[in-house]
Amino acid sequence: DSREDENMNNSEAEDKMMTVAEVAEFLGFKPATIYGYIRNGKIPVYRASGRWRFRYSEIQEWLTKNTRAADDMAAHQIGAKSLYPSAEEQSSEGMELRRKSCVLLQDAGILNGLNRNEIELLSDVIQCEEKSYQDQDVVIFNTQKMNSFLIVESGILSIPMGAGEGIVTSKQDYRRGNILGLDVMMTTERTSYYTATAKGEVSIMTYAFDTFLSKRHLSDSLKVKLLTNISNLLADENIRRMKKIEMLQEKNLRGRILSYLLQAESKAGGSPFELSDNRSEMARHLGMNRSVFSNELNTLRRDGVIDFDKNIFTICRGRDELEDLRHSKRGVSARKSPENGEILAEEHKECSE
C-alpha cells in the first residue's frame, strides 16, 4: 500500500500545473523571459481560463533538453576537447566547474563577441568557485571588501533598499544569469554598498575579477572585448536603476503605480502580463503601504485604465494617454466605451497615504 501511495504521489507531482510566476522561480528566470518563450513557442504551455499554465513533468523534460542544448553550444565555442574530456578527465571536479563557469559567463553576456580561441584562453585563467546558500543567508553584506563578482546559477538573491532606521521600502531580485559585484569591482575601494540575501535555496558562481585583466595571459584585444562587455552590462544596469529611481520619485501614487506597470508590460512584451510579487511586495517595492496600493489599483480598474485578475494585469489605455495620467493630480476624466457607450470612469480625487 505504501508503494502504491508513493507512486500516486509521484504521479500527482508530475501532473501538477504551474503558473508563469512558479515556472519563472523554478527555472531561476524572470517572468518576462517565460512570456518571451511563450510568444516564440519555445516552451510547452497551456491556456486555461485565460491564463497560461504549465505541466510540471513537461517543464522538467524541457529543462533537461535545454540544459543539454546550452552545454552543447558552450562546448562548440570553448572547444569539444575542454568540455567533453576523456572518461578519466570527466571525474575531475575542476572540469565540471570550468564548464559551468563558462556557461554562466555566456548567459550573463560577458563573453559576447569572443571567438572560440579567446573563450578557451579565458577559461584557462579564470579563478572561480561555486557556492550554495539557504533561505535568508547573507551572500554579500554592506561594507564588505570584495575581490570577486558573482553570477546567480539558480534561485533568487534579493537586495533590500530602505529609507533609514531599518525600514525596507524597496527590493531588487536577481535570478539565473544576473551579475552582482561588477560595479564594486570597478571602484577603487571595492567595498560593497548593499546587502544581498538568499531567497530560498541559492547557488552562485564567484569569479576573481583580476584574472579577467591578467596581463600575463590575456591579450590587449581580448581585454578590450571583456571590458566593453562589462561596460555595456554596467550601463544597462545603471539605466534600470535610473528608471526605478524615476518611478519612486513620482509625487503621486497613480504616477508611481503606472510607471511600475508600464515597465512590467514592456519587459513582458505586452499585455496581459503576470507579476511574480504579491500585493505586499509590490507595495513595498513602490514605497507605499499595502492598503493604499490596493485602493489605487481598484480605482485604476474602475476607471478603465487597467484590468487584473490576481497577478495577471492588462493595461487598457494607450501609452501616450498613460503618460498624461501619470502626472495628473486627479483621476481620469470620464470616457465612453467604444463597444457599448457606457461611462467607464468618473473624475475622482487622488488617493493619498
XYZ file of C-alpha atoms in Angstrom:
353
model
C 0.000 0.000 0.000
C 2.810 2.402 0.868
C 4.406 1.745 -2.531
C 1.104 2.474 -4.279
C 0.724 5.707 -2.266
C 4.252 6.738 -3.210
C 3.593 6.075 -6.897
C 0.358 8.033 -6.664
C 2.139 10.980 -5.017
C 4.826 10.950 -7.709
C 2.166 10.882 -10.416
C 0.342 13.815 -8.830
C 3.598 15.797 -8.626
C 4.315 15.176 -12.309
C 0.794 16.325 -13.250
C 0.962 19.484 -11.117
C 0.057 22.628 -13.051
C 2.244 25.695 -12.549
C 1.758 29.433 -13.144
C 4.156 31.710 -15.019
C 5.489 33.027 -11.712
C 6.058 29.494 -10.368
C 7.846 28.356 -13.533
C 9.999 31.508 -13.516
C 11.045 30.878 -9.914
C 11.595 27.169 -10.561
C 13.866 27.871 -13.551
C 15.523 30.927 -11.985
C 14.308 33.237 -14.764
C 12.330 36.452 -14.797
C 8.618 36.150 -15.686
C 9.341 38.322 -18.743
C 11.674 35.601 -20.051
C 8.944 32.983 -19.694
C 6.482 35.189 -21.596
C 9.084 35.550 -24.343
C 9.392 31.765 -24.585
C 5.583 31.514 -24.778
C 5.361 34.043 -27.614
C 8.092 32.260 -29.566
C 6.687 28.771 -28.943
C 9.820 27.654 -27.116
C 8.208 26.163 -24.005
C 5.293 23.715 -23.501
C 2.298 25.671 -22.212
C -1.487 25.510 -21.939
C -4.214 28.151 -21.879
C -6.769 27.614 -19.099
C -9.472 30.167 -18.220
C -7.486 32.891 -19.933
C -4.254 32.093 -18.065
C -1.027 30.383 -19.042
C -0.392 27.099 -17.243
C 2.486 24.597 -17.383
C 2.671 20.902 -16.522
C 5.472 20.164 -14.041
C 6.625 16.961 -15.765
C 6.852 18.723 -19.140
C 8.853 21.595 -17.663
C 11.263 19.080 -16.111
C 11.723 17.410 -19.509
C 12.065 20.808 -21.240
C 14.705 21.886 -18.709
C 16.745 18.723 -19.243
C 16.724 19.117 -23.026
C 17.566 22.830 -22.982
C 20.298 22.482 -20.379
C 21.953 19.960 -22.675
C 21.497 22.312 -25.639
C 23.165 25.158 -23.720
C 26.051 22.864 -22.808
C 26.454 21.800 -26.436
C 26.674 25.445 -27.522
C 29.243 26.173 -24.831
C 31.215 23.109 -25.915
C 31.245 24.327 -29.502
C 32.523 27.784 -28.543
C 35.012 26.693 -25.893
C 36.143 23.559 -27.696
C 34.865 19.985 -27.579
C 38.118 18.864 -26.057
C 37.728 21.067 -22.987
C 34.036 20.358 -22.301
C 33.946 16.693 -23.284
C 37.183 15.230 -21.903
C 38.145 11.580 -21.649
C 36.471 9.255 -19.139
C 39.400 9.768 -16.803
C 39.123 13.555 -17.009
C 35.351 13.529 -16.551
C 35.815 12.588 -12.922
C 37.619 15.864 -12.308
C 35.530 18.398 -10.375
C 37.673 21.137 -11.879
C 36.484 20.302 -15.405
C 32.825 20.412 -14.367
C 33.376 23.698 -12.550
C 35.067 25.142 -15.623
C 32.172 24.060 -17.827
C 29.572 25.636 -15.527
C 31.547 28.841 -15.145
C 31.784 29.403 -18.906
C 28.098 28.656 -19.498
C 27.172 31.215 -16.821
C 29.523 33.812 -18.311
C 27.764 33.286 -21.639
C 24.321 33.612 -20.043
C 25.394 36.855 -18.363
C 26.728 38.403 -21.592
C 30.379 38.724 -20.578
C 31.563 36.514 -23.456
C 29.690 38.393 -26.194
C 31.832 38.776 -29.320
C 34.599 36.417 -28.163
C 35.731 33.718 -30.570
C 36.396 30.108 -29.663
C 40.118 30.547 -29.062
C 39.574 33.601 -26.839
C 36.995 31.786 -24.709
C 39.345 28.806 -24.431
C 42.165 31.088 -23.278
C 39.954 32.850 -20.750
C 38.620 29.574 -19.356
C 42.220 28.511 -18.650
C 42.995 31.510 -16.432
C 39.779 32.445 -14.619
C 39.522 31.551 -10.945
C 36.003 30.648 -9.887
C 34.198 28.984 -7.014
C 30.692 27.533 -6.720
C 28.783 28.265 -3.502
C 25.353 27.366 -2.104
C 23.167 29.212 0.398
C 19.953 28.568 2.297
C 16.944 30.856 2.725
C 17.805 34.177 4.411
C 21.574 33.541 4.296
C 23.547 36.736 3.686
C 25.590 36.339 0.494
C 27.021 39.882 0.365
C 26.891 42.272 3.293
C 27.096 46.044 3.328
C 30.680 47.475 3.575
C 32.142 44.049 2.662
C 35.518 44.172 0.913
C 35.239 42.249 -2.353
C 37.779 40.824 -4.786
C 35.315 38.935 -6.967
C 31.929 39.319 -8.620
C 29.243 36.660 -8.758
C 26.647 35.254 -11.160
C 23.456 33.609 -9.913
C 23.318 29.981 -11.025
C 19.934 29.076 -9.530
C 17.434 30.571 -7.105
C 16.965 34.237 -6.229
C 19.141 36.801 -4.462
C 17.308 39.808 -3.035
C 18.742 43.232 -2.230
C 16.528 45.257 0.136
C 16.572 49.031 -0.077
C 15.452 51.274 2.775
C 14.830 54.805 3.899
C 16.793 54.558 7.119
C 16.015 53.197 10.601
C 15.766 49.669 9.225
C 12.673 50.398 7.115
C 12.690 48.462 3.849
C 10.932 50.441 1.120
C 12.028 48.553 -1.993
C 13.920 45.497 -3.192
C 15.601 44.089 -6.282
C 15.670 40.378 -7.129
C 18.497 38.718 -9.070
C 17.965 35.398 -10.896
C 19.988 32.992 -13.056
C 22.450 34.826 -15.268
C 22.241 38.059 -13.252
C 25.521 39.559 -12.057
C 26.317 41.206 -8.726
C 29.506 42.993 -7.774
C 30.790 44.118 -11.181
C 30.127 47.751 -10.262
C 32.014 47.268 -6.981
C 34.952 45.726 -8.841
C 35.272 48.848 -10.985
C 35.736 51.113 -7.930
C 38.969 51.926 -6.141
C 37.979 50.680 -2.687
C 35.992 47.647 -3.867
C 33.585 47.890 -0.939
C 30.000 46.683 -1.235
C 27.262 49.257 -0.611
C 24.366 46.770 -0.312
C 23.344 43.512 1.386
C 22.269 40.560 -0.765
C 20.208 37.813 0.880
C 19.204 34.366 -0.385
C 15.507 33.934 -1.136
C 15.131 30.183 -0.743
C 17.961 27.870 -1.844
C 20.527 29.686 -3.994
C 23.631 28.640 -5.932
C 26.150 31.162 -7.218
C 29.464 31.210 -9.055
C 32.119 33.690 -7.918
C 34.873 34.953 -10.248
C 38.137 36.563 -9.173
C 37.928 39.829 -11.103
C 41.642 40.440 -11.581
C 42.038 37.225 -13.596
C 39.957 38.914 -16.305
C 42.627 41.578 -16.653
C 45.746 39.458 -16.331
C 48.490 40.953 -18.481
C 50.455 37.718 -18.433
C 47.740 35.569 -20.009
C 45.303 37.772 -21.898
C 45.991 39.864 -24.982
C 45.111 43.557 -25.079
C 42.461 42.923 -27.728
C 40.759 40.283 -25.545
C 40.814 42.583 -22.521
C 39.224 45.341 -24.604
C 36.392 42.977 -25.591
C 35.836 41.920 -21.981
C 35.882 45.490 -20.670
C 33.497 46.573 -23.428
C 31.040 43.844 -22.425
C 31.407 44.761 -18.758
C 30.822 48.436 -19.559
C 27.689 47.556 -21.551
C 26.341 45.462 -18.682
C 27.017 48.223 -16.154
C 25.383 50.797 -18.434
C 22.252 48.630 -18.790
C 22.114 48.171 -15.009
C 22.540 51.889 -14.461
C 19.635 52.641 -16.818
C 17.474 50.117 -14.973
C 18.281 51.747 -11.648
C 17.616 55.212 -13.014
C 14.195 54.058 -14.200
C 13.450 52.738 -10.743
C 14.593 55.968 -9.116
C 12.413 57.916 -11.543
C 9.475 55.694 -10.657
C 9.980 56.139 -6.910
C 10.268 59.912 -7.326
C 6.773 60.156 -8.791
C 4.982 62.546 -6.424
C 1.535 60.984 -6.750
C 0.609 57.379 -6.183
C -1.026 56.972 -9.563
C 2.135 58.008 -11.383
C 4.247 55.604 -9.354
C 1.961 52.647 -9.959
C 1.543 53.354 -13.671
C 5.323 53.673 -14.110
C 5.733 50.305 -12.409
C 3.073 48.615 -14.536
C 4.352 50.146 -17.787
C 7.860 48.873 -17.085
C 6.486 45.389 -16.310
C 4.412 45.400 -19.505
C 7.433 46.472 -21.542
C 9.551 43.636 -20.107
C 6.810 41.101 -20.816
C 6.396 42.349 -24.383
C 2.795 43.482 -23.972
C -0.457 42.833 -22.128
C -1.613 40.709 -20.436
C 1.384 40.123 -18.195
C 1.868 38.377 -14.857
C 3.666 39.878 -11.847
C 5.509 37.466 -9.560
C 5.248 39.598 -6.405
C 2.225 39.598 -4.123
C 0.426 42.834 -3.204
C 2.549 43.470 -0.104
C 5.774 43.012 -2.074
C 4.544 45.290 -4.870
C 3.579 47.964 -2.354
C 6.958 47.733 -0.623
C 8.700 47.923 -3.999
C 6.853 51.188 -4.656
C 7.406 52.601 -1.179
C 3.761 52.674 -0.026
C 1.586 50.684 2.348
C -0.497 47.812 1.053
C -3.956 49.266 1.697
C -3.165 52.470 -0.197
C -1.665 50.457 -3.055
C -4.701 48.136 -3.274
C -7.128 51.075 -3.161
C -5.378 52.819 -6.027
C -5.245 49.614 -8.085
C -9.003 49.197 -7.673
C -9.543 52.850 -8.637
C -7.473 52.405 -11.803
C -9.514 49.336 -12.706
C -12.792 51.149 -12.059
C -11.618 53.983 -14.309
C -10.891 51.551 -17.143
C -7.149 52.252 -17.072
C -6.132 48.697 -16.146
C -7.717 45.332 -15.534
C -6.392 42.494 -13.422
C -7.224 39.057 -12.099
C -4.993 38.268 -9.144
C -1.467 38.820 -10.544
C -2.371 38.932 -14.249
C -2.600 42.550 -15.434
C -3.792 44.204 -18.623
C -3.199 47.873 -19.467
C -6.288 49.172 -21.258
C -5.188 52.652 -22.338
C -2.662 53.869 -24.910
C 0.848 54.715 -23.779
C 0.518 58.449 -24.598
C -2.641 58.716 -22.542
C -0.992 56.894 -19.642
C 1.926 59.318 -19.679
C -0.590 62.136 -19.145
C -2.320 60.206 -16.378
C 0.982 59.598 -14.595
C 1.362 63.301 -13.923
C -2.275 64.214 -13.287
C -3.218 65.074 -9.726
C -6.799 63.959 -10.183
C -8.429 60.865 -11.605
C -9.068 60.206 -15.248
C -11.900 62.032 -16.941
C -14.930 60.027 -17.956
C -14.891 58.455 -21.387
C -17.184 56.113 -23.246
C -16.598 52.521 -24.134
C -16.292 52.063 -27.907
C -18.388 48.918 -27.562
C -21.460 49.979 -25.584
C -21.140 53.729 -24.962
C -21.361 53.355 -21.198
C -19.338 55.593 -18.942
C -16.231 53.754 -17.724
C -14.995 56.255 -15.146
C -15.823 59.400 -13.258
C -13.426 62.035 -12.064
C -12.116 61.238 -8.590
C -9.598 62.596 -6.132
C -6.128 61.205 -5.860
C -5.762 58.549 -3.177
C -3.204 59.653 -0.573
C -1.411 57.997 2.272
